[in-house]
């Protein structure tokens, strides 16, 4: 596939260091130089509350704060449009580190954010002068082939998940970007190449270990499944990112996948856009559910990717014939292991643009020519070649909810659409001063507004800070009100809050 594909702009997560330290307290002003980074750091802070039965908590795990050599790398997210300076970053090594960090934050009245893969697309997994609780090092994996169950730590990214499962010929739905957290993708719904075959990623989530706020200033570990805290499991399946607690472990139903046929096609220029898009939207969403497909439009080319689970090359070509027969595309078809294909698509972080701005939409009816013309007009005037309009086919297994249901609301969509602007060069001093920033942001806003008559709803994993009535857009009104009631039950003090966090229902 072309290296211009947004879905193939991937990277492998880098380790941020090792070692465990214990910190009793920190303040924003307390940033002395410490020669031995592995030694305990003890600094007084405020006046911890003395809630009965909940002793003062230390910070444990690998601790990074301003003044440390690794602070810049530790604070930066994937999207460098956003730059925050947390008071302290805790890289949890085990669940107890998360319990301690949450308790410490509550006892010291410190704002917190939860982070794993660093792909929060509005920068909401980071915060100025607060604590970031990072679970990216919780990478345990246990696979029970007989039961077809996999239990993984919340730090596993999608590359690690896909390749680890594929070695035993298993799969779950993930997105295409390897460095995205499997946990984060799943908790927001989780769409990608296998979703028409296996459903959304959250549909395979059977259980979760989650650290929640308890009492006046404590934290505890609970397990949510269909028998215990089933309402919380329902909420985590599509609305779990930083809203109810900190997920530390997930259990998935996994599916046998021996091989798949992988089809890639590229059209130069946008001259065939209407015919390609029209053929795609008439073909894939109603095809055999084993067939998944994504289409990307750039300034100077159209990219088709398709995956046929347990399929042959000839089968895949036949299913896609109405699309592949348009114009003269460059076509490749491969048959092999899903993990090998996924790993082969990764490219280094340094080759990715620094800044990204997205807008997500769902489409229930086929785009008329007017909508496709809008896409063509905006893409010809995109700020960069890496910018794109991306669609992912729905239908198939997505239409069926799993036992217990999910908070994900858009099962009746024909396809998912996403506008993405990409620009700038990566730096250790990111910011919004890039000369293309205002142009890229305006392009995204105007593009999304132009498509509004043909779309509806939005995807919580691809949020937009300026969205009105975002709760209804992400989950629909009925689900949003149910989520608010669940929030009031599990986080009545609204400990987990950010710009678009679910507010607890008022009594």
Short mmCIF file of C-alpha atoms in Angstrom, two decimals:
data_model
loop_
_atom_site.label_atom_id
_atom_site.label_comp_id
_atom_site.label_asym_id
_atom_site.label_seq_id
_atom_site.Cartn_x
_atom_site.Cartn_y
_atom_site.Cartn_z
CA UNK A 1 0.00 0.00 0.00
CA UNK A 2 1.15 3.56 -0.59
CA UNK A 3 2.98 5.13 2.30
CA UNK A 4 0.55 8.02 2.03
CA UNK A 5 -2.25 5.97 3.54
CA UNK A 6 -3.38 7.41 6.88
CA UNK A 7 -4.34 3.91 7.98
CA UNK A 8 -0.82 2.67 7.28
CA UNK A 9 0.97 5.52 9.04
CA UNK A 10 1.90 3.34 11.97
CA UNK A 11 4.58 3.02 14.56
CA UNK A 12 5.70 0.63 17.24
CA UNK A 13 5.46 1.93 20.80
CA UNK A 14 8.80 2.74 22.36
CA UNK A 15 9.60 1.85 25.93
CA UNK A 16 9.90 4.87 28.16
CA UNK A 17 12.42 3.39 30.57
CA UNK A 18 12.43 0.92 33.42
CA UNK A 19 12.71 0.88 37.15
CA UNK A 20 10.28 1.38 40.01
CA UNK A 21 10.34 4.20 42.52
CA UNK A 22 8.07 5.31 45.31
CA UNK A 23 6.94 8.91 45.73
CA UNK A 24 4.98 10.12 48.73
CA UNK A 25 3.96 13.45 47.25
CA UNK A 26 4.73 16.13 44.68
CA UNK A 27 3.79 19.71 43.96
CA UNK A 28 4.16 21.69 40.76
CA UNK A 29 6.93 23.76 42.34
CA UNK A 30 8.84 20.77 43.67
CA UNK A 31 11.13 19.80 40.80
CA UNK A 32 14.64 19.47 42.31
CA UNK A 33 17.35 17.76 40.31
CA UNK A 34 17.99 14.24 41.55
CA UNK A 35 21.17 12.55 40.50
CA UNK A 36 20.00 8.98 41.05
CA UNK A 37 16.85 8.51 39.02
CA UNK A 38 16.25 5.12 40.59
CA UNK A 39 16.27 6.41 44.16
CA UNK A 40 13.06 7.18 46.05
CA UNK A 41 11.83 10.75 45.66
CA UNK A 42 10.01 12.12 48.68
CA UNK A 43 8.56 15.62 48.66
CA UNK A 44 5.87 16.92 50.98
CA UNK A 45 2.56 17.92 49.49
CA UNK A 46 -0.52 19.68 50.84
CA UNK A 47 -2.58 18.08 53.55
CA UNK A 48 -3.68 14.57 52.67
CA UNK A 49 -7.11 13.71 54.00
CA UNK A 50 -7.40 11.02 56.63
CA UNK A 51 -10.42 9.11 55.42
CA UNK A 52 -11.14 6.17 57.76
CA UNK A 53 -9.88 2.90 56.36
CA UNK A 54 -7.88 4.49 53.56
CA UNK A 55 -4.30 5.28 54.61
CA UNK A 56 -2.21 7.84 52.71
CA UNK A 57 -1.11 6.34 49.42
CA UNK A 58 2.37 6.50 47.89
CA UNK A 59 3.02 6.78 44.18
CA UNK A 60 4.55 3.55 42.92
CA UNK A 61 5.69 2.36 39.52
CA UNK A 62 8.01 4.24 37.21
CA UNK A 63 7.64 7.94 37.98
CA UNK A 64 8.55 10.75 35.57
CA UNK A 65 8.25 14.44 36.34
CA UNK A 66 9.58 17.81 35.15
CA UNK A 67 13.35 17.92 35.39
CA UNK A 68 13.82 14.26 34.51
CA UNK A 69 15.74 13.51 31.34
CA UNK A 70 12.87 11.40 30.01
CA UNK A 71 10.14 13.95 30.77
CA UNK A 72 9.79 15.38 27.26
CA UNK A 73 9.47 11.97 25.65
CA UNK A 74 7.15 10.81 28.41
CA UNK A 75 4.74 13.73 28.11
CA UNK A 76 4.41 13.88 24.32
CA UNK A 77 1.47 12.26 22.59
CA UNK A 78 1.21 10.92 19.07
CA UNK A 79 -0.59 14.05 17.83
CA UNK A 80 1.81 16.92 18.44
CA UNK A 81 -0.86 19.51 17.81
CA UNK A 82 -1.41 19.20 21.56
CA UNK A 83 1.30 19.81 24.14
CA UNK A 84 0.76 19.48 27.89
CA UNK A 85 3.00 19.60 30.95
CA UNK A 86 1.80 17.23 33.65
CA UNK A 87 2.99 17.50 37.22
CA UNK A 88 3.84 13.81 37.27
CA UNK A 89 3.49 10.79 34.97
CA UNK A 90 3.08 7.37 36.55
CA UNK A 91 3.94 4.41 34.33
CA UNK A 92 2.16 1.61 36.14
CA UNK A 93 4.00 -1.71 36.27
CA UNK A 94 1.09 -3.57 37.88
CA UNK A 95 -2.51 -2.93 38.87
CA UNK A 96 -1.56 -1.88 42.40
CA UNK A 97 0.40 1.06 40.96
CA UNK A 98 -2.85 2.26 39.37
CA UNK A 99 -4.72 1.88 42.66
CA UNK A 100 -2.02 3.87 44.43
CA UNK A 101 -1.93 6.61 41.81
CA UNK A 102 -5.69 7.08 41.80
CA UNK A 103 -5.82 7.12 45.60
CA UNK A 104 -2.91 9.58 45.74
CA UNK A 105 -4.58 11.89 43.22
CA UNK A 106 -7.81 11.89 45.21
CA UNK A 107 -6.08 12.40 48.56
CA UNK A 108 -4.13 15.38 47.21
CA UNK A 109 -6.94 16.82 45.09
CA UNK A 110 -4.88 16.52 41.91
CA UNK A 111 -6.60 16.40 38.51
CA UNK A 112 -5.88 13.20 36.59
CA UNK A 113 -5.95 11.72 33.13
CA UNK A 114 -5.64 8.12 31.93
CA UNK A 115 -3.33 7.15 29.07
CA UNK A 116 -2.14 4.08 27.20
CA UNK A 117 -1.32 4.40 23.49
CA UNK A 118 -1.13 8.26 23.45
CA UNK A 119 -3.54 8.49 20.50
CA UNK A 120 -6.19 10.62 22.24
CA UNK A 121 -7.01 12.73 19.18
CA UNK A 122 -7.90 15.90 21.09
CA UNK A 123 -5.06 15.52 23.59
CA UNK A 124 -7.37 14.57 26.46
CA UNK A 125 -5.17 11.82 27.85
CA UNK A 126 -2.74 14.47 29.08
CA UNK A 127 -3.10 17.47 31.37
CA UNK A 128 -1.20 20.49 32.64
CA UNK A 129 -0.24 20.42 36.34
CA UNK A 130 -2.00 17.12 36.98
CA UNK A 131 -1.16 13.45 37.11
CA UNK A 132 -1.13 11.18 34.06
CA UNK A 133 -1.70 7.54 34.94
CA UNK A 134 -0.15 5.58 32.09
CA UNK A 135 -0.99 1.87 31.70
CA UNK A 136 1.10 1.27 28.58
CA UNK A 137 3.44 -1.14 30.36
CA UNK A 138 0.72 -3.54 31.45
CA UNK A 139 1.42 -5.91 28.57
CA UNK A 140 0.56 -9.35 29.91
CA UNK A 141 -1.03 -11.87 27.53
CA UNK A 142 -2.75 -15.16 28.37
CA UNK A 143 -4.42 -17.17 25.61
CA UNK A 144 -6.62 -20.20 26.23
CA UNK A 145 -6.88 -21.81 22.77
CA UNK A 146 -9.47 -24.36 23.84
CA UNK A 147 -11.83 -21.80 25.32
CA UNK A 148 -10.92 -19.24 22.63
CA UNK A 149 -10.35 -16.62 25.30
CA UNK A 150 -7.50 -14.11 25.58
CA UNK A 151 -6.80 -11.96 28.64
CA UNK A 152 -4.43 -9.05 28.05
CA UNK A 153 -3.01 -6.12 29.94
CA UNK A 154 -4.34 -2.68 29.07
CA UNK A 155 -0.95 -1.62 27.73
CA UNK A 156 -0.99 -3.93 24.72
CA UNK A 157 -1.09 -2.00 21.47
CA UNK A 158 -2.82 -3.20 18.34
CA UNK A 159 0.38 -4.37 16.65
CA UNK A 160 1.26 -6.48 19.68
CA UNK A 161 -2.28 -7.84 19.94
CA UNK A 162 -2.65 -8.74 16.27
CA UNK A 163 0.74 -10.40 15.93
CA UNK A 164 0.54 -12.29 19.25
CA UNK A 165 -2.90 -13.69 18.46
CA UNK A 166 -1.97 -14.43 14.84
CA UNK A 167 0.90 -16.68 15.94
CA UNK A 168 -1.80 -19.01 17.26
CA UNK A 169 -4.13 -18.30 14.31
CA UNK A 170 -6.58 -16.19 16.29
CA UNK A 171 -7.92 -12.68 15.76
CA UNK A 172 -10.12 -9.95 17.20
CA UNK A 173 -11.24 -6.74 15.57
CA UNK A 174 -8.69 -3.93 15.80
CA UNK A 175 -7.99 -0.75 13.93
CA UNK A 176 -5.18 -0.52 11.40
CA UNK A 177 -2.70 1.63 13.36
CA UNK A 178 -0.27 -0.54 15.27
CA UNK A 179 0.67 1.91 18.00
CA UNK A 180 -2.92 2.61 19.06
CA UNK A 181 -3.85 0.98 22.37
CA UNK A 182 -6.02 -2.11 21.98
CA UNK A 183 -7.74 -1.10 25.21
CA UNK A 184 -8.44 2.44 24.07
CA UNK A 185 -9.75 1.33 20.70
CA UNK A 186 -12.00 -1.30 22.28
CA UNK A 187 -13.44 0.95 24.97
CA UNK A 188 -14.59 3.43 22.31
CA UNK A 189 -16.12 0.73 20.11
CA UNK A 190 -13.25 -0.39 17.92
CA UNK A 191 -13.61 -0.52 14.13
CA UNK A 192 -11.21 -1.81 11.52
CA UNK A 193 -10.47 -4.36 8.79
CA UNK A 194 -12.21 -7.34 10.44
CA UNK A 195 -15.29 -5.57 11.82
CA UNK A 196 -17.79 -6.82 9.22
CA UNK A 197 -16.69 -10.38 10.05
CA UNK A 198 -16.23 -10.19 13.85
CA UNK A 199 -18.22 -7.11 14.80
CA UNK A 200 -16.82 -4.14 16.69
CA UNK A 201 -13.86 -4.77 19.00
CA UNK A 202 -16.09 -4.07 22.00
CA UNK A 203 -18.39 -6.91 20.91
CA UNK A 204 -15.62 -9.39 21.79
CA UNK A 205 -14.96 -7.85 25.22
CA UNK A 206 -16.11 -10.42 27.77
CA UNK A 207 -14.72 -8.94 30.99
CA UNK A 208 -12.55 -6.14 32.31
CA UNK A 209 -10.54 -5.45 35.43
CA UNK A 210 -11.00 -1.80 36.32
CA UNK A 211 -9.76 0.49 39.10
CA UNK A 212 -12.56 2.75 40.28
CA UNK A 213 -12.81 5.54 42.81
CA UNK A 214 -14.37 4.39 46.09
CA UNK A 215 -15.30 6.07 49.33
CA UNK A 216 -14.21 9.60 50.05
CA UNK A 217 -10.68 9.36 48.66
CA UNK A 218 -9.88 5.72 47.96
CA UNK A 219 -9.63 3.38 44.99
CA UNK A 220 -10.43 -0.27 44.48
CA UNK A 221 -10.24 -2.98 41.85
CA UNK A 222 -13.46 -4.52 40.55
CA UNK A 223 -14.15 -6.97 37.76
CA UNK A 224 -16.97 -6.39 35.31
CA UNK A 225 -18.50 -9.23 33.30
CA UNK A 226 -21.95 -10.51 32.41
CA UNK A 227 -22.49 -11.81 35.96
CA UNK A 228 -20.82 -9.03 37.97
CA UNK A 229 -21.26 -5.31 37.33
CA UNK A 230 -22.88 -6.12 33.99
CA UNK A 231 -24.07 -2.52 33.67
CA UNK A 232 -20.46 -1.36 33.82
CA UNK A 233 -19.40 -3.92 31.20
CA UNK A 234 -22.17 -2.57 28.95
CA UNK A 235 -20.80 0.96 29.41
CA UNK A 236 -17.19 -0.09 28.83
CA UNK A 237 -18.25 -1.58 25.50
CA UNK A 238 -18.20 1.70 23.63
CA UNK A 239 -17.99 4.47 26.26
CA UNK A 240 -15.23 3.37 28.60
CA UNK A 241 -12.36 5.70 27.76
CA UNK A 242 -11.53 7.59 30.96
CA UNK A 243 -15.17 7.85 32.08
CA UNK A 244 -15.73 5.28 34.82
CA UNK A 245 -12.32 4.18 36.01
CA UNK A 246 -8.97 2.89 34.78
CA UNK A 247 -9.12 -0.40 32.91
CA UNK A 248 -6.05 -2.52 33.64
CA UNK A 249 -6.94 -5.87 32.05
CA UNK A 250 -9.35 -7.06 29.36
CA UNK A 251 -10.70 -10.47 28.44
CA UNK A 252 -11.72 -11.11 24.84
CA UNK A 253 -13.46 -13.82 22.91
CA UNK A 254 -11.05 -14.58 20.05
CA UNK A 255 -11.77 -16.17 16.68
CA UNK A 256 -9.83 -18.68 14.59
CA UNK A 257 -8.22 -17.08 11.53
CA UNK A 258 -5.81 -19.20 9.53
CA UNK A 259 -5.34 -16.85 6.59
CA UNK A 260 -6.92 -14.05 4.62
CA UNK A 261 -6.76 -12.56 1.16
CA UNK A 262 -5.45 -9.00 1.20
CA UNK A 263 -6.32 -6.76 -1.77
CA UNK A 264 -4.82 -3.36 -2.47
CA UNK A 265 -5.70 -1.10 -5.40
CA UNK A 266 -4.50 2.40 -6.27
CA UNK A 267 -5.93 4.86 -8.79
CA UNK A 268 -3.76 7.79 -9.83
CA UNK A 269 -5.53 11.13 -9.58
CA UNK A 270 -9.17 11.67 -8.68
CA UNK A 271 -10.66 11.32 -12.13
CA UNK A 272 -12.29 7.98 -11.24
CA UNK A 273 -13.51 9.10 -7.81
CA UNK A 274 -17.24 9.09 -8.50
CA UNK A 275 -17.23 5.67 -10.19
CA UNK A 276 -14.92 4.09 -7.58
CA UNK A 277 -16.85 5.47 -4.60
CA UNK A 278 -20.21 4.59 -6.12
CA UNK A 279 -19.10 1.03 -6.82
CA UNK A 280 -17.59 0.69 -3.34
CA UNK A 281 -20.66 1.86 -1.43
CA UNK A 282 -22.94 -0.39 -3.51
CA UNK A 283 -20.68 -3.42 -3.16
CA UNK A 284 -18.90 -3.86 0.16
CA UNK A 285 -21.48 -2.98 2.87
CA UNK A 286 -23.82 -5.67 1.51
CA UNK A 287 -21.17 -8.25 0.59
CA UNK A 288 -20.25 -11.50 2.35
CA UNK A 289 -19.51 -10.52 5.96
CA UNK A 290 -16.02 -12.02 5.69
CA UNK A 291 -15.11 -9.09 3.42
CA UNK A 292 -13.94 -5.88 5.06
CA UNK A 293 -12.85 -2.81 3.14
CA UNK A 294 -11.55 0.71 3.58
CA UNK A 295 -11.29 3.42 0.94
CA UNK A 296 -9.07 6.48 1.18
CA UNK A 297 -9.04 9.57 -0.99
CA UNK A 298 -5.98 11.83 -1.12
CA UNK A 299 -5.08 14.87 -3.23
CA UNK A 300 -3.61 12.78 -6.02
CA UNK A 301 -4.76 9.19 -5.57
CA UNK A 302 -7.45 6.80 -4.37
CA UNK A 303 -6.54 3.80 -2.22
CA UNK A 304 -8.64 0.67 -1.73
CA UNK A 305 -7.82 -1.94 0.91
CA UNK A 306 -9.88 -5.09 1.39
CA UNK A 307 -9.54 -8.22 3.51
CA UNK A 308 -11.37 -11.52 2.95
CA UNK A 309 -11.16 -13.72 6.05
CA UNK A 310 -10.38 -17.35 5.23
CA UNK A 311 -10.63 -16.41 1.57
CA UNK A 312 -8.76 -17.08 -1.66
CA UNK A 313 -7.34 -14.48 -4.03
CA UNK A 314 -9.83 -15.33 -6.77
CA UNK A 315 -12.76 -15.01 -4.35
CA UNK A 316 -11.62 -11.60 -3.19
CA UNK A 317 -11.14 -10.35 -6.75
CA UNK A 318 -14.58 -11.59 -7.73
CA UNK A 319 -16.29 -9.86 -4.79
CA UNK A 320 -14.50 -6.61 -5.56
CA UNK A 321 -14.88 -6.81 -9.35
CA UNK A 322 -17.38 -3.91 -9.61
CA UNK A 323 -14.79 -1.64 -8.00
CA UNK A 324 -11.62 -3.02 -9.54
CA UNK A 325 -13.12 -2.77 -13.03
CA UNK A 326 -13.28 1.03 -12.78
CA UNK A 327 -10.45 2.70 -14.66
CA UNK A 328 -6.96 1.20 -14.58
CA UNK A 329 -5.94 0.68 -10.96
CA UNK A 330 -2.67 -0.86 -9.82
CA UNK A 331 -3.84 -4.05 -8.06
CA UNK A 332 -2.06 -6.50 -5.77
CA UNK A 333 -3.58 -9.55 -4.08
CA UNK A 334 -1.81 -11.55 -1.38
CA UNK A 335 -2.90 -14.51 0.73
CA UNK A 336 -1.28 -15.13 4.09
CA UNK A 337 -1.23 -14.62 7.84
CA UNK A 338 -3.04 -11.56 9.20
CA UNK A 339 -0.25 -10.82 11.65
CA UNK A 340 2.36 -10.75 8.89
CA UNK A 341 0.29 -8.34 6.78
CA UNK A 342 -0.38 -6.09 9.76
CA UNK A 343 3.25 -5.98 10.89
CA UNK A 344 4.43 -5.32 7.36
CA UNK A 345 2.41 -2.11 7.21
CA UNK A 346 4.22 -0.40 10.09
CA UNK A 347 6.43 2.60 9.43
CA UNK A 348 8.57 4.61 11.89
CA UNK A 349 7.02 7.42 13.88
CA UNK A 350 9.57 9.86 12.46
CA UNK A 351 8.04 9.43 9.01
CA UNK A 352 4.58 10.49 10.18
CA UNK A 353 3.32 14.07 10.13
CA UNK A 354 3.44 15.73 13.53
CA UNK A 355 -0.03 17.27 13.61
CA UNK A 356 -3.45 15.80 12.92
CA UNK A 357 -7.02 17.03 13.04
CA UNK A 358 -9.97 14.70 12.48
CA UNK A 359 -13.72 14.76 12.14
CA UNK A 360 -15.82 11.59 12.33
CA UNK A 361 -19.25 10.92 10.82
CA UNK A 362 -21.52 7.92 10.19
CA UNK A 363 -23.44 7.41 6.96
CA UNK A 364 -26.75 5.53 6.82
CA UNK A 365 -27.63 6.05 3.15
CA UNK A 366 -25.43 5.93 0.08
CA UNK A 367 -23.80 9.20 -0.83
CA UNK A 368 -25.41 10.90 -3.84
CA UNK A 369 -23.21 12.37 -6.54
CA UNK A 370 -23.35 15.76 -4.79
CA UNK A 371 -21.70 14.36 -1.67
CA UNK A 372 -19.00 12.54 -3.64
CA UNK A 373 -18.32 15.75 -5.57
CA UNK A 374 -17.85 17.57 -2.24
CA UNK A 375 -15.24 14.99 -1.25
CA UNK A 376 -13.42 15.46 -4.54
CA UNK A 377 -13.49 19.26 -4.31
CA UNK A 378 -12.11 19.31 -0.77
CA UNK A 379 -9.48 16.66 -1.39
CA UNK A 380 -8.12 18.50 -4.40
CA UNK A 381 -7.59 21.45 -2.06
CA UNK A 382 -6.33 19.45 0.93
CA UNK A 383 -3.53 21.09 2.94
CA UNK A 384 -1.12 18.16 2.33
CA UNK A 385 -0.94 14.87 0.45
CA UNK A 386 -1.12 12.95 3.74
CA UNK A 387 -4.52 14.49 4.47
CA UNK A 388 -7.37 12.22 3.47
CA UNK A 389 -11.01 11.26 3.48
CA UNK A 390 -11.42 7.72 4.79
CA UNK A 391 -14.38 5.33 4.84
CA UNK A 392 -14.78 1.92 6.49
CA UNK A 393 -17.59 -0.41 5.42
CA UNK A 394 -20.18 -1.47 7.99
CA UNK A 395 -22.88 -4.15 7.77
CA UNK A 396 -22.28 -7.82 8.41
CA UNK A 397 -21.60 -8.76 12.04
CA UNK A 398 -21.70 -5.13 13.16
CA UNK A 399 -25.48 -5.24 12.91
CA UNK A 400 -25.69 -7.80 15.74
CA UNK A 401 -25.14 -6.87 19.39
CA UNK A 402 -23.39 -9.41 21.62
CA UNK A 403 -25.00 -10.86 24.77
CA UNK A 404 -25.36 -8.10 27.32
CA UNK A 405 -25.41 -5.37 24.68
CA UNK A 406 -23.05 -2.44 24.17
CA UNK A 407 -23.00 1.32 24.48
CA UNK A 408 -21.90 1.56 20.83
CA UNK A 409 -24.79 3.16 18.96
CA UNK A 410 -24.12 3.16 15.22
CA UNK A 411 -24.80 -0.41 14.12
CA UNK A 412 -27.22 0.66 11.41
CA UNK A 413 -24.61 2.71 9.54
CA UNK A 414 -23.75 1.84 5.95
CA UNK A 415 -20.21 3.04 6.51
CA UNK A 416 -18.04 5.19 8.75
CA UNK A 417 -16.49 8.36 7.34
CA UNK A 418 -13.51 10.32 8.64
CA UNK A 419 -11.89 13.57 7.54
CA UNK A 420 -8.23 13.80 8.47
CA UNK A 421 -5.81 16.69 8.04
CA UNK A 422 -2.12 15.89 8.53
CA UNK A 423 0.78 18.32 8.48
CA UNK A 424 4.06 19.38 10.04
CA UNK A 425 7.36 17.80 11.06
CA UNK A 426 7.89 16.05 14.36
CA UNK A 427 9.87 17.87 17.01
CA UNK A 428 10.77 17.59 20.68
CA UNK A 429 9.20 21.04 21.12
CA UNK A 430 5.73 20.66 19.59
CA UNK A 431 3.10 23.34 19.47
CA UNK A 432 0.54 25.02 17.26
CA UNK A 433 2.91 27.46 15.56
CA UNK A 434 3.18 25.51 12.31
CA UNK A 435 2.16 27.81 9.44
CA UNK A 436 -0.27 25.21 8.08
CA UNK A 437 -2.18 24.79 11.35
CA UNK A 438 -4.89 27.38 10.77
CA UNK A 439 -5.39 26.28 7.16
CA UNK A 440 -5.63 22.60 8.10
CA UNK A 441 -8.08 23.22 10.91
CA UNK A 442 -10.27 25.43 8.73
CA UNK A 443 -10.23 22.84 5.94
CA UNK A 444 -11.37 20.12 8.33
CA UNK A 445 -14.16 22.24 9.78
CA UNK A 446 -15.45 23.39 6.38
CA UNK A 447 -15.23 19.87 4.92
CA UNK A 448 -17.22 18.35 7.79
CA UNK A 449 -19.84 21.08 7.58
CA UNK A 450 -20.26 20.53 3.83
CA UNK A 451 -20.96 16.81 4.41
CA UNK A 452 -23.37 17.33 7.31
CA UNK A 453 -26.54 16.98 5.19
CA UNK A 454 -25.46 13.45 4.27
CA UNK A 455 -24.14 12.19 7.63
CA UNK A 456 -25.09 11.81 11.28
CA UNK A 457 -23.57 10.99 14.63
CA UNK A 458 -19.89 10.77 15.50
CA UNK A 459 -17.35 8.24 16.79
CA UNK A 460 -16.13 8.80 20.35
CA UNK A 461 -12.65 7.45 19.48
CA UNK A 462 -12.40 10.30 16.95
CA UNK A 463 -13.89 13.20 18.93
CA UNK A 464 -14.08 16.87 18.09
CA UNK A 465 -13.79 19.48 20.81
CA UNK A 466 -16.16 21.90 19.09
CA UNK A 467 -19.01 19.43 18.65
CA UNK A 468 -22.42 20.44 19.97
CA UNK A 469 -24.51 17.82 21.82
CA UNK A 470 -21.58 15.44 21.64
CA UNK A 471 -23.16 12.89 24.03
CA UNK A 472 -26.07 12.33 21.68
CA UNK A 473 -23.77 12.32 18.64
CA UNK A 474 -21.57 9.58 20.12
CA UNK A 475 -24.16 7.36 21.77
CA UNK A 476 -27.69 8.56 21.00
CA UNK A 477 -29.92 10.17 23.61
CA UNK A 478 -31.20 6.99 25.27
CA UNK A 479 -27.78 5.43 25.66
CA UNK A 480 -26.28 8.71 26.84
CA UNK A 481 -28.82 9.00 29.66
CA UNK A 482 -28.16 5.38 30.67
CA UNK A 483 -24.41 6.10 30.66
CA UNK A 484 -24.99 9.09 32.94
CA UNK A 485 -26.82 6.85 35.42
CA UNK A 486 -23.99 4.30 35.34
CA UNK A 487 -21.50 7.13 35.82
CA UNK A 488 -23.40 8.29 38.91
CA UNK A 489 -23.22 4.75 40.30
CA UNK A 490 -19.52 4.09 39.73
CA UNK A 491 -18.06 7.61 39.79
CA UNK A 492 -20.53 9.79 41.76
CA UNK A 493 -17.84 12.33 42.63
CA UNK A 494 -16.91 12.75 38.94
CA UNK A 495 -13.26 11.94 39.58
CA UNK A 496 -12.80 10.92 35.95
CA UNK A 497 -13.53 14.04 33.99
CA UNK A 498 -12.21 15.79 30.91
CA UNK A 499 -13.57 18.08 28.20
CA UNK A 500 -16.14 15.55 26.93
CA UNK A 501 -16.39 13.09 29.81
CA UNK A 502 -19.79 11.70 30.69
CA UNK A 503 -21.34 13.74 33.55
CA UNK A 504 -23.04 11.76 36.32
CA UNK A 505 -26.83 11.88 36.35
CA UNK A 506 -28.24 14.23 38.95
CA UNK A 507 -30.64 12.79 41.49
#
